[in-house]
Coordinates of C-alpha atoms in Angstrom, one line a residue:
Chain A
M1 CA -47.3 7.6 10.9
A2 CA -44.3 5.5 11.3
E3 CA -42.2 5.5 14.3
T4 CA -39.1 7.8 14.3
V5 CA -36.2 5.5 14.5
L6 CA -33.4 8.1 14.1
K7 CA -33.6 11.8 15.1
V8 CA -30.4 13.8 14.4
E9 CA -30.1 17.5 15.6
N10 CA -27.5 19.9 15.1
L11 CA -24.7 17.5 14.5
S12 CA -21.2 18.5 13.3
A13 CA -18.0 16.7 13.1
S14 CA -14.4 17.4 12.0
Y15 CA -11.6 15.4 10.7
R16 CA -8.1 16.6 11.0
K17 CA -9.0 20.2 11.9
N18 CA -11.3 20.7 9.0
T19 CA -15.0 20.6 9.8
V20 CA -16.6 18.0 7.6
L21 CA -20.2 18.1 8.9
Y22 CA -22.0 21.1 10.2
D23 CA -25.7 21.7 11.3
V24 CA -26.9 18.2 10.2
N25 CA -30.5 17.7 11.1
F26 CA -32.8 15.0 9.9
E27 CA -35.4 12.4 11.0
V28 CA -35.8 8.8 9.8
K29 CA -38.9 6.7 9.9
A30 CA -39.3 3.2 10.4
G31 CA -39.5 1.0 7.4
S32 CA -37.5 3.4 4.9
L33 CA -35.0 2.7 2.6
T34 CA -32.7 5.9 2.3
G35 CA -29.9 6.4 0.0
I36 CA -27.3 9.0 1.3
V37 CA -26.1 10.8 -2.0
G38 CA -23.6 13.6 -2.3
P39 CA -20.2 14.3 -3.9
N40 CA -16.8 13.0 -2.8
G41 CA -15.8 14.6 0.6
A42 CA -19.3 15.6 1.3
G43 CA -19.1 13.7 4.7
K44 CA -21.2 10.6 3.9
S45 CA -19.0 8.0 5.7
T46 CA -18.2 10.4 8.4
L47 CA -21.9 10.9 8.8
I48 CA -22.5 7.2 9.6
K49 CA -19.4 7.0 11.7
T50 CA -20.3 9.8 13.7
L51 CA -23.9 8.5 14.3
L52 CA -22.3 5.2 15.4
D53 CA -19.8 6.9 17.8
L54 CA -17.1 5.5 15.8
H55 CA -15.9 9.1 15.1
P56 CA -16.1 12.0 17.6
S57 CA -19.0 14.5 17.2
L58 CA -18.2 18.2 18.0
T59 CA -21.9 19.4 18.7
G60 CA -25.5 17.9 18.4
S61 CA -27.5 15.1 19.7
V62 CA -28.3 11.6 18.0
N63 CA -31.3 9.8 19.1
F64 CA -32.0 6.1 18.1
F65 CA -35.4 4.6 18.8
G66 CA -36.1 7.6 21.3
S67 CA -33.1 6.5 23.3
S68 CA -29.3 6.8 23.3
F69 CA -27.1 4.9 21.0
K70 CA -25.3 3.0 24.0
K71 CA -28.6 1.8 25.1
V72 CA -30.0 0.4 21.8
K73 CA -26.6 -0.8 20.1
K74 CA -27.8 -4.2 19.7
R75 CA -30.7 -2.9 17.4
I76 CA -28.3 -1.5 15.1
G77 CA -26.3 -3.0 12.2
Y78 CA -23.4 -1.6 10.4
V79 CA -21.9 -2.6 7.2
P80 CA -18.5 -0.8 6.7
Q81 CA -16.9 -0.1 3.3
R82 CA -15.3 -3.2 2.0
G83 CA -11.6 -1.7 1.9
S84 CA -12.0 -1.0 5.6
V85 CA -10.8 -4.5 6.7
D86 CA -7.9 -6.5 5.8
W87 CA -9.4 -9.4 3.5
D88 CA -6.0 -11.4 3.9
F89 CA -6.8 -12.1 7.5
P90 CA -6.7 -16.0 8.2
T91 CA -10.3 -16.7 8.3
N92 CA -13.2 -18.0 6.1
A93 CA -16.5 -16.5 5.1
L94 CA -18.6 -18.3 7.5
D95 CA -16.3 -17.3 10.1
V96 CA -16.8 -13.6 9.1
V97 CA -20.5 -14.1 9.2
T98 CA -20.7 -15.7 12.6
M99 CA -18.7 -12.5 13.9
G100 CA -22.0 -10.7 13.5
L101 CA -23.4 -12.7 16.2
Y102 CA -20.5 -12.1 18.9
G103 CA -22.6 -9.6 20.6
K104 CA -25.3 -12.0 21.2
I105 CA -23.2 -15.1 22.1
G106 CA -21.8 -13.0 24.8
W107 CA -18.3 -13.1 26.8
L108 CA -16.4 -16.5 27.5
K109 CA -18.6 -18.4 25.2
R110 CA -17.7 -19.8 21.8
P111 CA -20.1 -19.9 18.9
S112 CA -22.3 -23.1 18.9
R113 CA -23.4 -25.0 16.1
Q114 CA -26.5 -23.3 16.2
H115 CA -24.5 -20.1 15.6
K116 CA -22.8 -21.6 12.8
E117 CA -26.1 -22.6 11.1
Q118 CA -27.4 -19.4 11.6
A119 CA -24.5 -17.9 9.9
Y120 CA -24.8 -20.5 6.9
E121 CA -28.3 -19.6 6.3
A122 CA -27.5 -15.9 6.0
L123 CA -24.9 -17.0 3.5
K124 CA -27.1 -19.1 1.7
K125 CA -29.7 -16.0 1.6
M126 CA -26.9 -14.0 -0.1
G127 CA -26.1 -17.0 -2.7
M128 CA -22.8 -17.8 -1.0
A129 CA -23.5 -21.2 0.7
D130 CA -20.8 -22.8 -1.7
Y131 CA -18.3 -20.5 -0.4
A132 CA -18.7 -20.9 3.2
D133 CA -15.3 -22.5 3.7
R134 CA -13.6 -20.4 1.4
Q135 CA -10.7 -18.3 2.7
I136 CA -11.8 -14.6 2.4
S137 CA -8.9 -13.4 0.2
Q138 CA -10.1 -16.0 -2.4
L139 CA -13.4 -14.2 -2.9
S140 CA -14.0 -11.7 -5.5
G141 CA -15.1 -8.1 -4.6
G142 CA -18.8 -8.9 -5.0
Q143 CA -18.5 -12.0 -3.0
Q144 CA -16.9 -10.3 -0.2
Q145 CA -19.6 -7.7 -0.1
R146 CA -22.3 -10.4 0.1
V147 CA -20.4 -11.9 3.0
F148 CA -20.6 -8.6 4.6
L149 CA -24.3 -8.2 4.0
A150 CA -25.0 -12.0 5.3
R151 CA -23.0 -10.9 8.5
A152 CA -25.4 -7.7 8.8
L153 CA -28.4 -10.0 8.2
V154 CA -27.5 -12.3 11.3
Q155 CA -27.0 -9.2 13.6
D156 CA -30.8 -9.1 13.0
A157 CA -31.1 -5.4 13.7
D158 CA -33.7 -3.1 13.2
L159 CA -31.6 -0.1 11.7
Y160 CA -29.0 -0.7 9.2
F161 CA -26.2 1.5 8.1
M162 CA -24.3 0.5 4.9
D163 CA -21.2 2.3 3.7
E164 CA -21.0 2.1 -0.3
P165 CA -22.2 -1.6 -0.5
L166 CA -22.6 -1.2 -4.2
V167 CA -19.1 -0.1 -5.0
G168 CA -17.1 -2.5 -7.1
V169 CA -19.4 -5.3 -7.2
D170 CA -20.8 -7.1 -10.2
A171 CA -24.4 -6.7 -11.6
Q172 CA -25.3 -10.0 -10.2
T173 CA -24.3 -9.1 -6.7
E174 CA -25.9 -5.6 -6.9
L175 CA -29.1 -7.2 -7.6
A176 CA -28.9 -9.6 -4.9
I177 CA -28.0 -6.9 -2.5
M178 CA -30.9 -4.8 -3.6
T179 CA -33.4 -7.7 -3.3
I180 CA -32.2 -8.2 0.2
L181 CA -32.5 -4.4 1.1
K182 CA -35.9 -4.3 -0.2
E183 CA -36.9 -7.4 1.9
L184 CA -35.6 -5.9 5.0
K185 CA -37.6 -2.7 4.2
K186 CA -40.8 -4.9 3.7
S187 CA -40.3 -6.5 7.0
G188 CA -40.3 -3.2 8.6
K189 CA -36.6 -2.6 9.1
T190 CA -35.0 0.9 8.3
V191 CA -31.9 1.0 6.0
M192 CA -29.8 3.9 5.4
V193 CA -27.2 3.4 2.6
V194 CA -24.2 5.5 1.3
H195 CA -24.7 5.6 -2.5
H196 CA -22.9 7.1 -5.3
D197 CA -24.6 6.0 -8.3
L198 CA -27.0 8.9 -9.2
Q199 CA -28.6 6.8 -12.2
T200 CA -30.0 4.1 -9.9
V201 CA -31.2 6.3 -6.9
E202 CA -34.8 6.4 -8.3
N203 CA -35.1 2.6 -8.6
Y204 CA -33.3 1.7 -5.4
F205 CA -34.5 4.1 -2.6
D206 CA -37.8 5.5 -1.5
H207 CA -35.9 8.3 0.5
V208 CA -33.0 10.5 -0.5
L209 CA -30.7 12.4 2.0
L210 CA -28.7 14.8 -0.3
L211 CA -25.5 15.7 1.6
N212 CA -22.8 18.0 1.1
R213 CA -21.2 18.7 4.4
T214 CA -24.7 19.5 5.6
V215 CA -28.2 18.1 4.7
I216 CA -29.0 19.7 1.4
K217 CA -32.4 18.2 1.1
H218 CA -34.1 15.0 2.7
G219 CA -37.2 13.4 1.9
T220 CA -39.1 10.8 -0.6
T221 CA -37.1 10.3 -3.6
E222 CA -39.9 11.8 -5.6
Q223 CA -39.9 15.2 -3.9
V224 CA -36.2 15.4 -3.2
F225 CA -34.3 14.0 -6.1
T226 CA -34.9 16.7 -8.6
K227 CA -32.6 18.2 -11.0
E228 CA -32.3 21.4 -9.1
N229 CA -31.4 19.8 -5.8
I230 CA -28.8 17.4 -7.3
A231 CA -27.1 20.5 -8.9
K232 CA -27.3 22.2 -5.6
T233 CA -25.6 19.3 -3.7
Y234 CA -22.9 18.8 -6.2
G235 CA -22.1 22.5 -6.5
G236 CA -22.7 22.6 -10.4
N237 CA -19.9 19.9 -11.0
I238 CA -22.2 17.9 -12.9
R239 CA -22.6 16.9 -16.7
W240 CA -26.4 16.5 -17.8
I241 CA -26.5 14.0 -20.3
G242 CA -29.8 14.5 -22.3
E243 CA -32.7 16.1 -20.6
E244 CA -33.4 13.5 -18.3
K245 CA -32.0 13.3 -14.6
S246 CA -31.5 9.8 -14.8
H247 CA -28.6 10.4 -17.0
V248 CA -26.8 12.5 -14.9
V249 CA -23.1 11.7 -14.2
P250 CA -21.1 13.5 -11.7
S251 CA -18.2 15.0 -13.5
L252 CA -15.6 14.9 -10.5
E253 CA -15.6 11.2 -9.5
Q254 CA -12.2 10.2 -8.3
Chain B
M1 CA 18.0 -31.1 34.4
T2 CA 21.1 -30.3 32.7
Y3 CA 22.4 -27.1 31.9
T4 CA 21.4 -27.3 28.2
A5 CA 18.1 -28.6 29.0
W6 CA 17.3 -25.5 31.3
I7 CA 18.4 -23.0 28.7
I8 CA 16.4 -24.8 25.8
L9 CA 13.3 -24.8 27.9
T10 CA 13.8 -21.3 29.0
A11 CA 14.1 -20.1 25.4
S12 CA 11.2 -22.4 24.3
L13 CA 8.9 -20.5 26.9
V14 CA 10.0 -17.3 25.2
G15 CA 9.0 -18.8 21.7
L16 CA 5.7 -19.9 23.0
S17 CA 4.6 -16.8 24.5
C18 CA 6.1 -14.5 21.8
G19 CA 4.7 -16.6 19.4
L20 CA 1.1 -16.4 20.5
I21 CA 1.4 -12.7 21.2
G22 CA 3.0 -11.9 17.7
V23 CA 0.3 -13.5 15.8
F24 CA -2.1 -10.6 17.1
L25 CA 0.5 -8.1 16.7
I26 CA 0.9 -8.9 13.2
L27 CA -2.7 -9.0 12.4
R28 CA -3.5 -5.7 14.0
K29 CA -0.6 -4.2 11.9
M30 CA 1.0 -3.2 15.3
A31 CA 4.2 -5.3 14.8
M32 CA 6.6 -2.2 15.5
M33 CA 4.7 -1.6 18.5
S34 CA 6.5 -4.5 20.0
D35 CA 9.8 -2.8 19.2
A36 CA 8.6 0.4 20.9
I37 CA 7.6 -1.5 24.2
S38 CA 10.5 -3.8 24.1
H39 CA 12.7 -0.8 24.5
T40 CA 10.5 1.4 27.0
V41 CA 10.3 -1.5 29.4
L42 CA 13.8 -0.7 30.3
L43 CA 12.6 2.4 31.7
G44 CA 9.9 0.5 33.7
I45 CA 12.7 -2.0 35.0
V46 CA 14.8 0.8 36.1
V47 CA 12.2 2.9 38.0
A48 CA 11.1 -0.3 39.6
Y49 CA 14.8 -1.0 40.8
M50 CA 15.0 2.7 41.9
I51 CA 11.9 2.3 44.1
T52 CA 12.6 -1.3 45.6
R53 CA 16.4 -1.2 45.4
E54 CA 16.4 -5.0 44.5
V55 CA 16.3 -7.0 41.1
S56 CA 13.0 -8.6 41.8
G57 CA 10.8 -10.4 39.4
T58 CA 7.6 -8.9 40.6
A59 CA 8.6 -5.5 40.8
M60 CA 10.1 -5.4 37.3
L61 CA 7.0 -7.1 35.9
I62 CA 4.9 -4.3 37.4
G63 CA 7.2 -1.6 36.2
A64 CA 7.3 -3.2 32.7
I65 CA 3.4 -3.4 32.6
L66 CA 3.3 0.4 33.3
A67 CA 5.9 1.4 31.1
G68 CA 4.0 -0.6 28.2
L69 CA 0.9 0.9 28.9
L70 CA 2.5 4.5 29.0
T71 CA 3.9 3.9 25.9
A72 CA 0.7 2.5 24.3
F73 CA -1.2 5.6 25.8
L74 CA 1.4 8.2 24.7
V75 CA 1.6 6.9 21.1
Q76 CA -2.2 7.0 21.0
W77 CA -2.3 10.6 22.5
L78 CA 0.0 11.9 20.1
H79 CA -1.7 10.2 17.3
S80 CA -5.0 11.7 18.2
L81 CA -3.1 15.2 17.9
D82 CA -2.6 14.6 14.3
I83 CA 1.0 13.2 14.4
Q84 CA 1.5 10.0 12.3
Q85 CA 1.2 6.6 14.2
E86 CA 4.8 5.7 13.1
A87 CA 6.2 9.0 14.2
S88 CA 4.7 9.1 17.5
M89 CA 6.0 5.6 18.1
G90 CA 9.2 6.8 17.3
I91 CA 9.3 9.9 19.5
V92 CA 7.7 8.0 22.3
F93 CA 9.8 5.0 22.6
T94 CA 13.2 6.7 21.8
T95 CA 12.5 9.3 24.4
L96 CA 11.3 6.8 27.2
F97 CA 14.2 4.5 26.4
A98 CA 16.6 7.4 26.6
I99 CA 15.5 8.3 30.1
G100 CA 15.9 4.7 31.2
V101 CA 19.5 4.7 29.6
I102 CA 20.3 8.0 31.7
L103 CA 18.9 6.6 34.9
I104 CA 21.0 3.4 34.5
S105 CA 24.1 5.1 34.3
T106 CA 23.4 8.0 36.6
S107 CA 21.3 6.5 39.5
V108 CA 21.6 2.8 39.3
G109 CA 25.3 2.4 39.2
N110 CA 27.0 -0.9 39.0
V111 CA 24.3 -3.4 39.9
H112 CA 23.2 -6.3 37.4
L113 CA 21.4 -3.9 35.3
D114 CA 23.5 -2.6 32.3
V115 CA 22.4 -1.4 28.7
Q116 CA 24.3 -4.2 27.2
H117 CA 22.6 -6.9 29.2
A118 CA 19.1 -5.2 28.5
L119 CA 19.6 -5.4 24.6
M120 CA 21.3 -8.7 24.2
G121 CA 20.2 -10.7 27.2
E122 CA 22.2 -13.3 29.2
I123 CA 20.6 -16.4 28.7
T124 CA 24.0 -18.1 29.3
F125 CA 23.7 -17.4 33.1
I126 CA 20.1 -18.3 33.6
P127 CA 20.6 -21.5 35.0
W128 CA 22.4 -20.6 37.9
D129 CA 20.3 -18.1 39.3
T130 CA 17.8 -20.3 40.9
M131 CA 15.0 -20.2 43.4
S132 CA 13.2 -22.8 45.3
L133 CA 9.5 -23.9 44.5
P134 CA 7.4 -26.4 46.4
L135 CA 7.2 -29.8 44.8
I136 CA 9.5 -29.0 41.9
G137 CA 12.7 -28.1 43.7
E138 CA 15.3 -25.7 42.3
V139 CA 14.2 -23.8 39.2
P140 CA 16.0 -21.0 37.5
K141 CA 14.2 -17.7 38.4
A142 CA 13.9 -16.4 34.7
T143 CA 12.4 -19.9 33.8
A144 CA 9.8 -19.8 36.5
L145 CA 8.8 -16.2 35.4
L146 CA 8.5 -17.2 31.8
F147 CA 6.4 -20.0 32.6
A148 CA 4.1 -17.8 34.8
V149 CA 3.8 -15.5 31.8
F150 CA 3.1 -18.1 29.3
I151 CA 0.2 -19.2 31.4
V152 CA -1.3 -15.9 31.9
V153 CA -0.9 -15.2 27.9
L154 CA -2.3 -18.5 27.0
F155 CA -5.3 -17.9 29.5
F156 CA -6.2 -14.4 28.2
I157 CA -5.9 -15.6 24.5
L158 CA -8.0 -18.5 25.1
I159 CA -10.9 -16.8 27.1
F160 CA -11.1 -13.8 24.9
Y161 CA -10.5 -15.6 21.7
K162 CA -13.4 -14.6 19.6
E163 CA -12.9 -10.9 21.0
W164 CA -9.4 -10.9 19.9
K165 CA -10.5 -12.2 16.8
I166 CA -13.2 -9.5 15.9
L167 CA -10.9 -6.7 17.2
S168 CA -8.0 -7.8 14.9
F169 CA -10.3 -8.2 11.9
D170 CA -12.9 -5.4 12.1
P171 CA -12.6 -3.1 15.1
A172 CA -15.6 -1.1 14.1
L173 CA -18.0 -3.8 14.2
A174 CA -16.5 -4.9 17.5
A175 CA -17.3 -1.6 18.9
I176 CA -20.7 -1.6 17.6
L177 CA -21.2 -5.2 19.1
G178 CA -20.5 -3.7 22.4
I179 CA -16.9 -4.9 22.8
P180 CA -14.8 -2.4 24.9
V181 CA -12.2 -1.8 22.2
L182 CA -10.0 0.4 24.3
V183 CA -10.0 -1.7 27.4
M184 CA -9.0 -4.6 25.3
H185 CA -6.4 -2.6 23.4
Y186 CA -4.7 -1.7 26.7
L187 CA -5.2 -5.3 28.1
F188 CA -3.3 -6.7 25.0
M189 CA -0.6 -3.9 25.3
G190 CA -0.1 -5.2 28.9
L191 CA 0.2 -8.6 27.7
V192 CA 2.9 -7.6 25.1
S193 CA 4.6 -5.8 28.0
I194 CA 4.8 -8.7 30.4
T195 CA 6.0 -11.1 27.6
T196 CA 8.7 -8.7 26.8
V197 CA 9.9 -8.2 30.0
A198 CA 9.9 -11.8 31.0
S199 CA 11.7 -12.6 27.9
F200 CA 14.2 -9.8 28.4
D201 CA 16.6 -11.8 30.8
A202 CA 16.6 -14.7 28.1
V203 CA 17.0 -12.8 24.9
G204 CA 17.2 -9.0 25.6
A205 CA 15.3 -6.2 23.9
I206 CA 16.3 -6.7 20.4
M207 CA 15.9 -10.5 20.2
V208 CA 12.6 -10.3 21.7
V209 CA 11.3 -8.4 18.7
A210 CA 12.5 -11.0 16.5
M211 CA 10.6 -13.8 18.6
L212 CA 7.5 -11.5 18.4
I213 CA 7.3 -10.7 14.8
T214 CA 9.3 -13.4 12.8
P215 CA 7.6 -16.7 13.8
A216 CA 4.2 -14.8 13.5
S217 CA 5.0 -13.7 10.0
S218 CA 6.1 -17.2 9.2
A219 CA 3.1 -18.8 10.3
Y220 CA 0.9 -16.3 8.4
L221 CA 2.5 -17.8 5.1
W222 CA 1.4 -21.4 5.9
T223 CA -2.2 -21.3 6.9
D224 CA -5.6 -19.6 6.4
K225 CA -6.7 -20.3 9.9
L226 CA -6.3 -18.1 12.8
S227 CA -6.2 -20.9 15.5
F228 CA -3.6 -22.9 13.2
M229 CA -1.8 -19.6 12.8
L230 CA -1.4 -19.4 16.9
I231 CA -0.4 -23.1 16.9
L232 CA 2.3 -23.0 14.2
S233 CA 3.6 -19.4 15.3
S234 CA 4.5 -20.9 18.9
L235 CA 5.9 -24.0 17.3
F236 CA 8.1 -22.1 15.1
G237 CA 9.1 -20.1 18.2
V238 CA 10.1 -23.1 20.0
I239 CA 11.8 -24.7 17.0
S240 CA 14.0 -21.4 16.6
A241 CA 14.8 -21.7 20.2
V242 CA 16.3 -25.2 19.9
V243 CA 17.8 -24.8 16.5
G244 CA 19.3 -21.3 17.6
Y245 CA 20.8 -23.2 20.7
Y246 CA 22.6 -25.9 18.6
I247 CA 23.9 -23.4 16.1
A248 CA 25.4 -21.3 19.1
A249 CA 26.9 -24.4 20.4
W250 CA 28.3 -25.5 17.2
I251 CA 29.7 -22.4 16.3
D252 CA 30.3 -21.1 19.6
T253 CA 28.6 -17.7 19.5
S254 CA 25.8 -15.7 21.1
I255 CA 22.8 -18.0 22.1
S256 CA 20.4 -15.2 21.5
G257 CA 21.8 -14.0 18.4
S258 CA 21.7 -17.5 17.0
M259 CA 18.1 -17.9 18.1
A260 CA 16.9 -14.7 16.4
F261 CA 19.0 -15.8 13.3
A262 CA 17.0 -19.2 13.5
T263 CA 13.7 -17.3 13.3
G264 CA 14.9 -15.6 10.2
L265 CA 15.9 -18.8 8.6
I266 CA 12.2 -20.3 9.3
F267 CA 10.8 -17.2 7.6
L268 CA 13.1 -17.7 4.7
I269 CA 12.1 -21.2 4.3
S270 CA 8.3 -20.3 4.7
F271 CA 8.7 -17.4 2.3
I272 CA 10.0 -19.6 -0.5
F273 CA 8.3 -23.0 0.2
S274 CA 5.1 -22.4 1.8
P275 CA 2.2 -24.1 -0.3
K276 CA -0.3 -21.2 -0.3
H277 CA 1.7 -18.0 -0.3
G278 CA 5.4 -19.1 -1.0
M279 CA 7.4 -18.1 -4.1
V280 CA 7.8 -21.7 -5.5
A281 CA 3.9 -22.3 -5.2
K282 CA 3.3 -19.0 -6.8
Y283 CA 5.9 -19.8 -9.8
L284 CA 4.2 -23.2 -10.2
R285 CA 0.6 -22.2 -10.0
P286 CA -1.2 -20.8 -13.1
P287 CA -2.4 -17.3 -12.6
E288 CA -5.9 -17.4 -11.1
A289 CA -8.8 -16.3 -13.4
H290 CA -11.1 -14.0 -11.8

C-alpha cells in the first residue's frame, strides 16, 4: 500500500460569508494523479488554497506526509491559475522559472549560474528553451502555462497542486503538460489537478475527486467516474450527448 | 555649495528614494496606498510633536513609520471585513488625516507645522535650516535626513531584491516558498512611510505622490526588466527634480509644483515615444500575429 501523502478531515471554508466547502474528507496516496472535478463555484480552487494555507479554513485538519503544512512546505509545489498573476510584469520566462528556486536559494543570496541552468533545463523540458529571454507578456497563453509548469518542476516537490493548467491552452501545450504530469507520477510524485473538461478525465487521471462544495465521491477513475456520480456532482445540469459518458458536456459552463 | 545646488541635491534625493519605492508600489498595484500614507504621516508627525514638543527629525520619522503601519494595518483589517480595498483606504486615510488636521489647529498652535506646509512643502527654505556633521560640515537638516532614508531604502531593496520581486509577481508562490508575506508587506509599508515623511519637507504630501508614482509609471513603459525599471525610475525622479527647479526659476513659481509637473512631462514623453509601449511605436508596428 502506498504512503498517504495528504489526509484531509472535516475541512470547511467560507468565502465572503458564504460557506464554500463543508465536511471535506479525503486521503491521497503517493504516486497518484488525481483530477479534481466539479461545476463552477464548487470550491475547487478554494479547496487547493485552503489546503495550502492561502485561504483560512473554518474547521478541520490537513495533514501532509503525516506532518503539518508548515513543516513540509518545501515538499509541496503549486501552480496557480494563469490569470492570477500579472503577465505584464517586467521579467522574462527564465526569471519566472528561477522564482521556483527562491525557497532553496535562501535569504540574502542571489540566484547563481547553476540555478539559472537548472531553470533553463526545466524550460527546455517544457519545449520552451527558445523563449527563455522572452518578456512574459510576449508569450501566448499556452506558453505562459508551460513556464508555470517549468517553475513547478524546478521546485522539485513531492506533491503538486495545479489549478486549471489546461484552461485556454493549445492542443500541443495540453499534450506537453499531460506528458510531464504522467512522468511526475511515474517517478513517484503525487499530483492533484483542478480540471474542467469532463471528456478527457478518463484519459488523463487515474483518480478522480468529484467536488461540489463537499466531496461527492473520491477514488479510482474507473470506480468513481460514472454517469450517476457525475450527474450527482453537477446537480442534473448536464447534457448527455449520445449514451457514452465520454460525450458529456456540462451545460452551465460560464 | 550654493543655494541652488542644495535645493537640486535635496530634490534629487527625493527623486531617487521615491523612484525606487514607486516601482514596487506600481507593480504591487498599490499606487494609491502612497496617497493614503502620504496623508496619514501628517498625524504621525503631529503626535510626535505633541509628545516631544520639538520639530525633530528622529521623532517625526518614528511617528511617520507608526502612522504608515497603522494605515496599512487598518486598511488590511477593514478589507478583511469585506469592505473593498479602495473604500477601506479612503475611509482610513481621510479619517486619520482629519484627526491630524484637527490636532494641528487645536493643540499644536502656531509652530512650524501648518496644513499648507504639509501639503505643499517648503523646499525654498531648506538650505537655511542646517546642522553640523563631522567631516562634511554644515548640511541642511532635510538633505541629511533624505540621504539617510535613501541609504536605508536602497539597502532594503538590494538585500531583499529577489523577495520583493516574487512578492510583487506571485505572492501565493512566495507564501508557499516560505517567505513571510505579511512581515514583508509591513516592512515595505514602513519604507513607504519613511520615504514619504523625509520627502515631506522638501515637496509636501501631494507632490510626494507625484514623485512616487509618475517616474515609476514612466519607467514601466521603457523596459521589460525589473532592475532597469528601478534604475530608470530613480533617474526620471532626478531629472524631474532638476528640470522642475529650472522651470520654477524660469517662470518664478512653486518649486515643488514644477517638479511634480516635470514628472508628468516625462510620463507624457514616455507614453508617446517609448519604443515598446509608446503610442508612436504601437502605431508604426504591424499588429502581432498570435
